[in-house]
Tab-separated table of C-alpha atoms in Angstrom:
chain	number	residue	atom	x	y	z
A	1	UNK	CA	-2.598	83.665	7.334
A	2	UNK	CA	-2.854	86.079	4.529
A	3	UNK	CA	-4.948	88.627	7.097
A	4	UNK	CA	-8.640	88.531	8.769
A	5	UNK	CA	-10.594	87.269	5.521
A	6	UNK	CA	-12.326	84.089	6.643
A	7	UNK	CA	-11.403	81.107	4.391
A	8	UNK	CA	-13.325	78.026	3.225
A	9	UNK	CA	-11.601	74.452	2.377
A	10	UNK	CA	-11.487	73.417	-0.913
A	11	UNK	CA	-10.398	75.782	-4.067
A	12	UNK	CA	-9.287	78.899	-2.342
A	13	UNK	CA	-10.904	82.172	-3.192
A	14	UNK	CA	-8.128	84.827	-4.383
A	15	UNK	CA	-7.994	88.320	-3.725
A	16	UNK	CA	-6.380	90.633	-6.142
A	17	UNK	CA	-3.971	91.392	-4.086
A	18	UNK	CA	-3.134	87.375	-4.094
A	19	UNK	CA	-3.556	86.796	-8.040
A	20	UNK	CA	-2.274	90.679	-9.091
A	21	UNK	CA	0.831	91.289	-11.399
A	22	UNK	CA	3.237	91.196	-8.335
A	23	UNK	CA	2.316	87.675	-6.664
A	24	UNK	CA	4.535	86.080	-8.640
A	25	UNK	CA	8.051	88.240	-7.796
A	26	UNK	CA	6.773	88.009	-4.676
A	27	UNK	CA	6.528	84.144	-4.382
A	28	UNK	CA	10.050	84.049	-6.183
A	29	UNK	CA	11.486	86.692	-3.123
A	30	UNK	CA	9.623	84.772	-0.530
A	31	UNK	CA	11.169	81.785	-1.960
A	32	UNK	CA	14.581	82.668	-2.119
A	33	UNK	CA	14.385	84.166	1.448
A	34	UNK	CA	12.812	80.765	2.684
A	35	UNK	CA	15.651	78.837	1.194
A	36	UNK	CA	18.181	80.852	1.969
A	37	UNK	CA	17.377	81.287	5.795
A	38	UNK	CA	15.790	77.537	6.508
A	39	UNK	CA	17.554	75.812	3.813
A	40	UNK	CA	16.056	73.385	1.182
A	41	UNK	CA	14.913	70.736	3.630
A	42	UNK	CA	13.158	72.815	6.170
A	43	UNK	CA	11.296	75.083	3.492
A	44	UNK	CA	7.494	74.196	2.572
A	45	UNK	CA	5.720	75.604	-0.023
A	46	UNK	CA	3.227	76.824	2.459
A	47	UNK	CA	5.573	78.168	4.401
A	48	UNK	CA	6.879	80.370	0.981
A	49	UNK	CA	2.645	80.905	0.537
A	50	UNK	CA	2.658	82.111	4.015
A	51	UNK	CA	5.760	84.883	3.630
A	52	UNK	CA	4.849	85.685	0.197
A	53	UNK	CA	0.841	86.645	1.792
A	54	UNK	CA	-0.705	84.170	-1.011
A	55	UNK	CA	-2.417	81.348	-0.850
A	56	UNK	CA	-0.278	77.913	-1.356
A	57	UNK	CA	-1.714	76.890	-4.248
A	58	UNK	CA	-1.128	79.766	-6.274
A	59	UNK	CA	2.439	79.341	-5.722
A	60	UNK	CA	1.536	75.832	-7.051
A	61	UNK	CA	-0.093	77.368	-9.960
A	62	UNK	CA	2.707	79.367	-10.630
A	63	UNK	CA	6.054	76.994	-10.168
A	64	UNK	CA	4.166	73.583	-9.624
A	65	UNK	CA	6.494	71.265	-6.602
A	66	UNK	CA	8.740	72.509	-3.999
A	67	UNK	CA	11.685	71.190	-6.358
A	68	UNK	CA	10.361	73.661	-9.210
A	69	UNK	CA	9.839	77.116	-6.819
A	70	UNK	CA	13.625	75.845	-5.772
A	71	UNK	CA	14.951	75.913	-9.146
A	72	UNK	CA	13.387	78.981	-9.944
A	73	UNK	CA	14.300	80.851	-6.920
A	74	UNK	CA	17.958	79.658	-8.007
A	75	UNK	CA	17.356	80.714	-11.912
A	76	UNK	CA	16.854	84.606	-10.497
A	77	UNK	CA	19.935	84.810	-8.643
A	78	UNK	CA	21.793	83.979	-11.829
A	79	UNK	CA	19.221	84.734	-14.622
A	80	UNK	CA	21.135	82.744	-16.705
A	81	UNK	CA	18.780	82.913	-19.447
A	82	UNK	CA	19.530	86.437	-20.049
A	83	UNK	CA	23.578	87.125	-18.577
A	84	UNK	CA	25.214	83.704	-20.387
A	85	UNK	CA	24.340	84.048	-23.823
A	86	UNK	CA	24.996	88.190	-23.561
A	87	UNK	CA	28.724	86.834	-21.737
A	88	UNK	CA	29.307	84.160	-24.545
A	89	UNK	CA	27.970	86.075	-27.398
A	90	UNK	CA	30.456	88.536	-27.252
A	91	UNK	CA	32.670	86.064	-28.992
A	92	UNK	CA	35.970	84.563	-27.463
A	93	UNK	CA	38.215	87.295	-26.668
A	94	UNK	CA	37.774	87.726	-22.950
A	95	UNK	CA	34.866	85.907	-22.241
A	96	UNK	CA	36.941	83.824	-19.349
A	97	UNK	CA	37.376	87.665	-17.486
A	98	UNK	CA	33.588	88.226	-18.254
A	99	UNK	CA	32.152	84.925	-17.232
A	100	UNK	CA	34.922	85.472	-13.350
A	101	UNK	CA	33.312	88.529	-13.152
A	102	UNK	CA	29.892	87.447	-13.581
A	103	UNK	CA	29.912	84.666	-11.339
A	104	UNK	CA	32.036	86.776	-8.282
A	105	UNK	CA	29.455	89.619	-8.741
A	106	UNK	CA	26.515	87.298	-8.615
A	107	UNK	CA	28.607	85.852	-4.889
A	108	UNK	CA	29.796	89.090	-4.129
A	109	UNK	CA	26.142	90.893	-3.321
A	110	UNK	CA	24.776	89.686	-0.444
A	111	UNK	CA	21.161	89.401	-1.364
A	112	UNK	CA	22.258	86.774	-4.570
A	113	UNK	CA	24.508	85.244	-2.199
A	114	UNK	CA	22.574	84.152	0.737
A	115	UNK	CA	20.128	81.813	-1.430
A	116	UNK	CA	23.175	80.536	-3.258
A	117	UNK	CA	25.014	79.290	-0.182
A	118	UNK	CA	21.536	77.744	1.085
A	119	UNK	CA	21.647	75.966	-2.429
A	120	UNK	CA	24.837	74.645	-1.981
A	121	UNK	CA	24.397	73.505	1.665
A	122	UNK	CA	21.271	71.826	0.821
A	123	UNK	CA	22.665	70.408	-2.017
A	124	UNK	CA	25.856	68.847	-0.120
A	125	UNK	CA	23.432	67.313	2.614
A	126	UNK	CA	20.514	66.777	0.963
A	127	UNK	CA	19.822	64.177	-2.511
A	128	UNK	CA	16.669	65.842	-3.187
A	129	UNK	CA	18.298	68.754	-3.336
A	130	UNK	CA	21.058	67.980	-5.097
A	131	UNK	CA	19.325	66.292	-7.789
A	132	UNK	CA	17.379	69.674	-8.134
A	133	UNK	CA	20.972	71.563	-8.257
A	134	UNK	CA	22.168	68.673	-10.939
A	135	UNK	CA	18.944	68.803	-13.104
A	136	UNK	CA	16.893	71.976	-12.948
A	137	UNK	CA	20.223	74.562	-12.312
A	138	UNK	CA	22.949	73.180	-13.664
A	139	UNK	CA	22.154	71.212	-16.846
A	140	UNK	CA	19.943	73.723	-17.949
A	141	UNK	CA	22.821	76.759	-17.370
A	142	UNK	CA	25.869	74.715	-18.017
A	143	UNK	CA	24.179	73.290	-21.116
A	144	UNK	CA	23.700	77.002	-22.336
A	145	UNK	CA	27.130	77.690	-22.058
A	146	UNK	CA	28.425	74.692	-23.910
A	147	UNK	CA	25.849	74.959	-25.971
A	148	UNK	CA	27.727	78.068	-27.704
A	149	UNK	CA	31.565	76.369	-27.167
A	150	UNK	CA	33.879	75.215	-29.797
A	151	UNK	CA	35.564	73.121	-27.837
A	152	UNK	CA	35.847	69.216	-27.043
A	153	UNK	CA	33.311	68.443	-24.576
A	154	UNK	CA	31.803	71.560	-23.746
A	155	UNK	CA	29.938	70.550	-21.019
A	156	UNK	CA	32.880	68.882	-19.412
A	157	UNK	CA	34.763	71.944	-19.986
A	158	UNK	CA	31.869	74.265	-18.478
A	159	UNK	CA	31.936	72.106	-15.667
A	160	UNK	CA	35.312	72.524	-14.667
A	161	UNK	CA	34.556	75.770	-15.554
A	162	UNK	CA	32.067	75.981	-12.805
A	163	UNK	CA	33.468	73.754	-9.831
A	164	UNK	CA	36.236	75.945	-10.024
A	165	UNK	CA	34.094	78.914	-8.872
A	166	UNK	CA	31.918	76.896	-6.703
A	167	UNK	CA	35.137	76.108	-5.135
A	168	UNK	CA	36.531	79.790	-4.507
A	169	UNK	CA	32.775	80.514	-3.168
A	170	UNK	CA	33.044	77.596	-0.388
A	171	UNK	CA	36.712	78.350	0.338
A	172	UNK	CA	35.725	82.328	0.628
A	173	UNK	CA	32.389	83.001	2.233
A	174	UNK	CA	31.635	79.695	4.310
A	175	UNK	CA	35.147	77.971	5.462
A	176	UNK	CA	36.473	81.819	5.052
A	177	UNK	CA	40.418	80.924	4.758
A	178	UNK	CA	42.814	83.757	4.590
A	179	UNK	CA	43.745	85.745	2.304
A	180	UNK	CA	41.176	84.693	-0.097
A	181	UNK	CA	38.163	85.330	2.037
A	182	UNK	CA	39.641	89.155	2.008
A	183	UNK	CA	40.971	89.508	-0.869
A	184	UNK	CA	39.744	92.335	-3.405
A	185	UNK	CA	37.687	90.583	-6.086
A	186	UNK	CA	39.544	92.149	-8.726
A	187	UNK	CA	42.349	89.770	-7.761
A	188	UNK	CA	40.152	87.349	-8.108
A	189	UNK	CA	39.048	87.703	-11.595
A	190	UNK	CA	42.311	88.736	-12.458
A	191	UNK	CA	43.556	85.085	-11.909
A	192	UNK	CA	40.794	83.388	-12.337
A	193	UNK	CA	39.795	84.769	-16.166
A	194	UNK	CA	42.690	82.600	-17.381
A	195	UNK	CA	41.522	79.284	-16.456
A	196	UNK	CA	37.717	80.149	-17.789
A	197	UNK	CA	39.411	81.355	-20.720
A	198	UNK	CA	41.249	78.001	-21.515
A	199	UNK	CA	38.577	75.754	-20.366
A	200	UNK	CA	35.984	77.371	-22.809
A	201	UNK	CA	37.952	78.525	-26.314
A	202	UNK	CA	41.029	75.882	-25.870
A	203	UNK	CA	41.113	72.819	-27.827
B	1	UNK	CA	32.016	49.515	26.425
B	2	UNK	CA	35.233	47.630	25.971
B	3	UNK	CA	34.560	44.031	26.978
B	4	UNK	CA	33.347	42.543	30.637
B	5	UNK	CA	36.303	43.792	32.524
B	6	UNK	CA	34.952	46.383	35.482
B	7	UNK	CA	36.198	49.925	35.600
B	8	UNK	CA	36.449	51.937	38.884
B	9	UNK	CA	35.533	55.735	38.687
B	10	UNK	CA	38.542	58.286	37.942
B	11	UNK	CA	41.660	57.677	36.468
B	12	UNK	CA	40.797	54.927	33.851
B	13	UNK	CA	42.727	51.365	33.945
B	14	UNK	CA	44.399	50.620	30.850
B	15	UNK	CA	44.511	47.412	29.631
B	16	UNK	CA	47.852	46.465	26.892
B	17	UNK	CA	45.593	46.360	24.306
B	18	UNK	CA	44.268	49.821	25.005
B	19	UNK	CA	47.370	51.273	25.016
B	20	UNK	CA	49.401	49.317	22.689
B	21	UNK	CA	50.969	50.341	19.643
B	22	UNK	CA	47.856	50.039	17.692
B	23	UNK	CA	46.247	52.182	19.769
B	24	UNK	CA	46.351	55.354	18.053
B	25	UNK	CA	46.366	54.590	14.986
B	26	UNK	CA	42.795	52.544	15.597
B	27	UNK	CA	41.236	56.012	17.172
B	28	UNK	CA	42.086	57.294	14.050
B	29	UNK	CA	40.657	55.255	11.714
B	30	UNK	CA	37.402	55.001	14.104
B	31	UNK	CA	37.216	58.476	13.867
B	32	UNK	CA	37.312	58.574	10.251
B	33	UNK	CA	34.458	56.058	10.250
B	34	UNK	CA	32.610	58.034	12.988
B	35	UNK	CA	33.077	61.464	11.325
B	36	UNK	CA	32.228	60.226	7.805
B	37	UNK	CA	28.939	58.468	9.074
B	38	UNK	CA	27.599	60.423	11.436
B	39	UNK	CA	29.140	64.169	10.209
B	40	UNK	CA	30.984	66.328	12.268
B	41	UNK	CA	28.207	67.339	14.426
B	42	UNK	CA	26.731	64.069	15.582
B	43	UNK	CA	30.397	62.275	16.399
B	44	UNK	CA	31.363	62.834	19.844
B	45	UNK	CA	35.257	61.553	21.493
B	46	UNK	CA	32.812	58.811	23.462
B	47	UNK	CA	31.412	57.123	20.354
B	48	UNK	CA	35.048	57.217	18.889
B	49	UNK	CA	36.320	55.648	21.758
B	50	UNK	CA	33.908	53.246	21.391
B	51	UNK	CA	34.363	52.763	17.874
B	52	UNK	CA	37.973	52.044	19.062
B	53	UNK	CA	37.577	49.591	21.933
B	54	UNK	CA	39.774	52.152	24.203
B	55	UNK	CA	38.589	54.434	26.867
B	56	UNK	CA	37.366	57.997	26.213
B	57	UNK	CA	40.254	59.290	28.111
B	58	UNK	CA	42.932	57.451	25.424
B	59	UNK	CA	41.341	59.860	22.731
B	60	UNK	CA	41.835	63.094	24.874
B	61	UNK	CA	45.450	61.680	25.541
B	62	UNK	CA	46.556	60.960	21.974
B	63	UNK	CA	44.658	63.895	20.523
B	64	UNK	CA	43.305	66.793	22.277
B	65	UNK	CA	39.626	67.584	21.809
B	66	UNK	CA	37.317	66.517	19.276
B	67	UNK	CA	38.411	69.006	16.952
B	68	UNK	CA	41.938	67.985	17.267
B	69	UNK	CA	41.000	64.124	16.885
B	70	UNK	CA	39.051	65.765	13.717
B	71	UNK	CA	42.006	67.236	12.303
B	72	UNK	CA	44.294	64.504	12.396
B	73	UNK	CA	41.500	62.107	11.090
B	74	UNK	CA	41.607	64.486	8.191
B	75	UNK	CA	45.571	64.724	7.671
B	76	UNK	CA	45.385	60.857	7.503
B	77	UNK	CA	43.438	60.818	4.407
B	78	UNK	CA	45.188	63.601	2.943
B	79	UNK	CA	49.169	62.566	4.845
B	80	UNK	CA	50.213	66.503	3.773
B	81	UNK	CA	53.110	65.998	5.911
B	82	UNK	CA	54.573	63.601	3.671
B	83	UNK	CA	53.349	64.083	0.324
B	84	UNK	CA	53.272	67.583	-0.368
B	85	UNK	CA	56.644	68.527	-0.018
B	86	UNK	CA	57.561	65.456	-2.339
B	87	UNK	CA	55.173	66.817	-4.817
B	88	UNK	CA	56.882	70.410	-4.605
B	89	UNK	CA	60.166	68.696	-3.845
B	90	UNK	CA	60.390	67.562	-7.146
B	91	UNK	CA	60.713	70.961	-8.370
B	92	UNK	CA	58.735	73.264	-10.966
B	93	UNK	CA	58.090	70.866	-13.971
B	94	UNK	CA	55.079	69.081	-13.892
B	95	UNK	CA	54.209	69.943	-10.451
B	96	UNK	CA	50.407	70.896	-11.511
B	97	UNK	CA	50.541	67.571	-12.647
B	98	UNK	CA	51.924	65.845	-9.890
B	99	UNK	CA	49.480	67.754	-7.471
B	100	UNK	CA	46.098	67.090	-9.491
B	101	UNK	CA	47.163	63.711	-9.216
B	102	UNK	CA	47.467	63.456	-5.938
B	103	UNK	CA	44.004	65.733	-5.338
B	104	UNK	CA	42.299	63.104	-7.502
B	105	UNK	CA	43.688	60.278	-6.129
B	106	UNK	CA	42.815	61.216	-2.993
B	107	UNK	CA	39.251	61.638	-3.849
B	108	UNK	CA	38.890	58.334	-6.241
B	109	UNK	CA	39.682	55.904	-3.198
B	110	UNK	CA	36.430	55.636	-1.556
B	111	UNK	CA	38.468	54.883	2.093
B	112	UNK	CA	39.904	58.565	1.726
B	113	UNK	CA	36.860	60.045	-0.046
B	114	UNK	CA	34.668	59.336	2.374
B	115	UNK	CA	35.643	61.290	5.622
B	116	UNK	CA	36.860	63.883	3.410
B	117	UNK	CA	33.212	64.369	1.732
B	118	UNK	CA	31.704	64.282	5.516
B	119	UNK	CA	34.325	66.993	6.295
B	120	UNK	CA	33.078	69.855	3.487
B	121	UNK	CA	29.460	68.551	4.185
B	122	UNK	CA	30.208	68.891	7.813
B	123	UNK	CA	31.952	72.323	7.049
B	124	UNK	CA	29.508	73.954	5.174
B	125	UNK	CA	26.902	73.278	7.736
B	126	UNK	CA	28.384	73.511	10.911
B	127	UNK	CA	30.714	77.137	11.719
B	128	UNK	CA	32.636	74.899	14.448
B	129	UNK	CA	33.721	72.345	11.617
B	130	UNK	CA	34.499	75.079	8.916
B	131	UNK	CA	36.725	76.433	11.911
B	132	UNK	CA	38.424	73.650	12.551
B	133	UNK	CA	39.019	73.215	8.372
B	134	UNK	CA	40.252	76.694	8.353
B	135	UNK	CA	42.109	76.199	11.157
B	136	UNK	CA	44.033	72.809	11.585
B	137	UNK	CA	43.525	71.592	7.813
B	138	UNK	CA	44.153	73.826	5.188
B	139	UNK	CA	46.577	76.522	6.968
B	140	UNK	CA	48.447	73.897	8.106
B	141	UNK	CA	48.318	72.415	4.684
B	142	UNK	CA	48.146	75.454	2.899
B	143	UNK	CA	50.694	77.270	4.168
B	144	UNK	CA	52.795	74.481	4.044
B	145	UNK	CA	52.565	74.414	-0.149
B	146	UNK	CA	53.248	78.104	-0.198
B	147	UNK	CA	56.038	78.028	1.935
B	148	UNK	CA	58.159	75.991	-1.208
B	149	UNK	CA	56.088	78.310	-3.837
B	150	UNK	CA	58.548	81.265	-5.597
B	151	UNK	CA	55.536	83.363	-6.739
B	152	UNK	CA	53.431	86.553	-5.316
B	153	UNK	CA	51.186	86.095	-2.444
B	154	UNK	CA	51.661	82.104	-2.570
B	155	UNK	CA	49.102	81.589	0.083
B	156	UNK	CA	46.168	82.991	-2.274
B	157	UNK	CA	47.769	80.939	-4.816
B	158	UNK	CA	47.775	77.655	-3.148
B	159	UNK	CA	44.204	78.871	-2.207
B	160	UNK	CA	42.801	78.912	-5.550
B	161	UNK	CA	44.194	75.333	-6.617
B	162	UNK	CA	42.550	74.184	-3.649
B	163	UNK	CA	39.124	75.714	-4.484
B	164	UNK	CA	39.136	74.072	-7.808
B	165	UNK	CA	39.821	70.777	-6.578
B	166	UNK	CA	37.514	71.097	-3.905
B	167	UNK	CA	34.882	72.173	-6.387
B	168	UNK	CA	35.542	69.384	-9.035
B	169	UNK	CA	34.898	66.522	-6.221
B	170	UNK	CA	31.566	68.433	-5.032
B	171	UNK	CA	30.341	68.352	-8.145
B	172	UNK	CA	31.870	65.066	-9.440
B	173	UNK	CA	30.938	63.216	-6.555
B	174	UNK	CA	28.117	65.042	-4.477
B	175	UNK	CA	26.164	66.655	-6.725
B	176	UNK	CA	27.276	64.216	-9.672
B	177	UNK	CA	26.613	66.512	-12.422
B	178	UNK	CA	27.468	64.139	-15.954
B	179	UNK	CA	29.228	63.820	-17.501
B	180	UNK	CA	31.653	65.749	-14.940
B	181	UNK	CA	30.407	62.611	-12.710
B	182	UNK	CA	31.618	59.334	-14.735
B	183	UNK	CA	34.384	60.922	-17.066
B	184	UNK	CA	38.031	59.066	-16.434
B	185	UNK	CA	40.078	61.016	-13.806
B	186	UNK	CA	42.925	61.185	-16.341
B	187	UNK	CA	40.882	63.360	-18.167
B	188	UNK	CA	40.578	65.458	-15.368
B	189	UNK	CA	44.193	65.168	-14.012
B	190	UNK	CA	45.077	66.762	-17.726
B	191	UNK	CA	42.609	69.554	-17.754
B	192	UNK	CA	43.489	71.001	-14.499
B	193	UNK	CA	47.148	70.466	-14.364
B	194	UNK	CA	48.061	73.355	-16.550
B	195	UNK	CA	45.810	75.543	-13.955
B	196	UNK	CA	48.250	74.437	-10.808
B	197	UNK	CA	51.062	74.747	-12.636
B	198	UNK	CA	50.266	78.378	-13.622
B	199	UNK	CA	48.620	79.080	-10.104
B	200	UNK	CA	51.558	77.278	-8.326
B	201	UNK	CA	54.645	78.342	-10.757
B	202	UNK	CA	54.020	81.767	-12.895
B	203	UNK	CA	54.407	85.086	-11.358
């Protein structure tokens, strides 16, 4: 699997290569090409063990269940630990326009976008999967968001907030209606940023 | 299939009941069953026709091919042909209003909701269903709303009030995200009415 080393059951012996500094970005890339290609129901953590050349329970070690390499997988196409408090702690004034522009350049590349839409798709078909999308992904981001609103229920507001560009990403990249699967993202954002803005500084 | 009377090969022999009145509009509401419980993929004209208690050949006649029975099992839920242009009818004021209201309502009665959630689950999976949503559904009912709308590029426009109301229902009712998930739809109908309006109304 991970070349011509024989193997033994039972705790698996690692290599460096296996346990080195990269294995874990590695696991994550494997993981977010795994989801994105088989979607969430088809993927196996061995199968991310086999494409990431490490052993399966390392990736264990490192994530724990297939529900937690999913969520993490998810958590590097936004890295919403680091871009939502930078977009939100820039204070009011524009943060709708930041926030659009975040979330269409996060759909715009393709190599954030292909996990995303597996996300999505599993999430719409599968519960398991949408229960990871509900509690891993979303409370955890949309909670940091409303987390730093002065509004009346934030998290309602950066929900709305949120379906709204879920919404342009389905109508864009997957059903692909005309114009706006062709329009210039700038447009986009342009009309867009208003409705983020009132959702999350309006009372 | 529909009782103990014996067919012949070929040209089918219709009984009153087949044909009747009723007729269509029970293909229809079979294939809303069909399509919400099976998804787009698994639901063939046969098992509608089934559904129906009419011959497989009564389907083709009424409607086409299974994308075509698809689409019209879609404009039943949604009845664009009738509603919209009394929505836009009714001129500018409060039309963001009138239309969230409609959106919502559509998507609070389970009878609608259901073929219409089996529809984006069905499109997001499938190309041949998101073809057939691009194609038959929302142009149709797209282009319809933009042909009343006074502002620039009206198609885009109607476009993004879609997305956001197709986003609020996949999260409110697929991937239930709280409290999103159990808040009153009023709530909702006020948030995102001033969004239509300025989607559907400012320049």
């Amino acid at each position: 699997m991970t070349g011509g080393v024989p193997r033994r059951r039972g705790r698996p012996a690692r290599t460096e290569a296996e346990t080195g500094p990269g294995a874990r970005e590695r696991i994550l890339e494997a993981a977010r090409e795994e989801f994105a290609e088989r979607g969430y129901d088809k993927t196996s953590v061995r199968g991310i063990a086999k494409a990431a050349g490490v052993d399966p329970a390392l990736v264990h070690h490192y994530f724990g269940t297939k529900d937690e390499v999913f969520a993490a997988a998810i958590e590097v196409s936004f890295e919403p630990a680091l871009v939502v408090p930078a977009i939100l702690g820039e204070g009011k004034d524009g943060v709708g326009e930041r926030l659009a522009r975040y979330f269409v350049g996060v759909w715009e590349n393709p190599v954030s976008r292909a996990p995303l839409l597996a996300i999505l798709r599993s999430a719409l078909t599968h519960e398991a999967a949408a229960k990871v999308l509900r509690g891993f992904v979303l409370r955890r981001m949309l909670e940091r968001i409303a987390a730093d609103l002065d509004v009346p229920d934030p998290k309602f507001r950066a929900e709305l907030a949120a379906s709204h560009m879920i919404g342009i990403a389905i109508l864009r990249y997957v059903v692909q209606v005309e114009p706006l699967a062709t329009v210039d993202p700038e447009e986009i954002i342009e009309m867009v940023a208003p409705t983020l803005q009132r959702y999350l500084t309006e009372a």
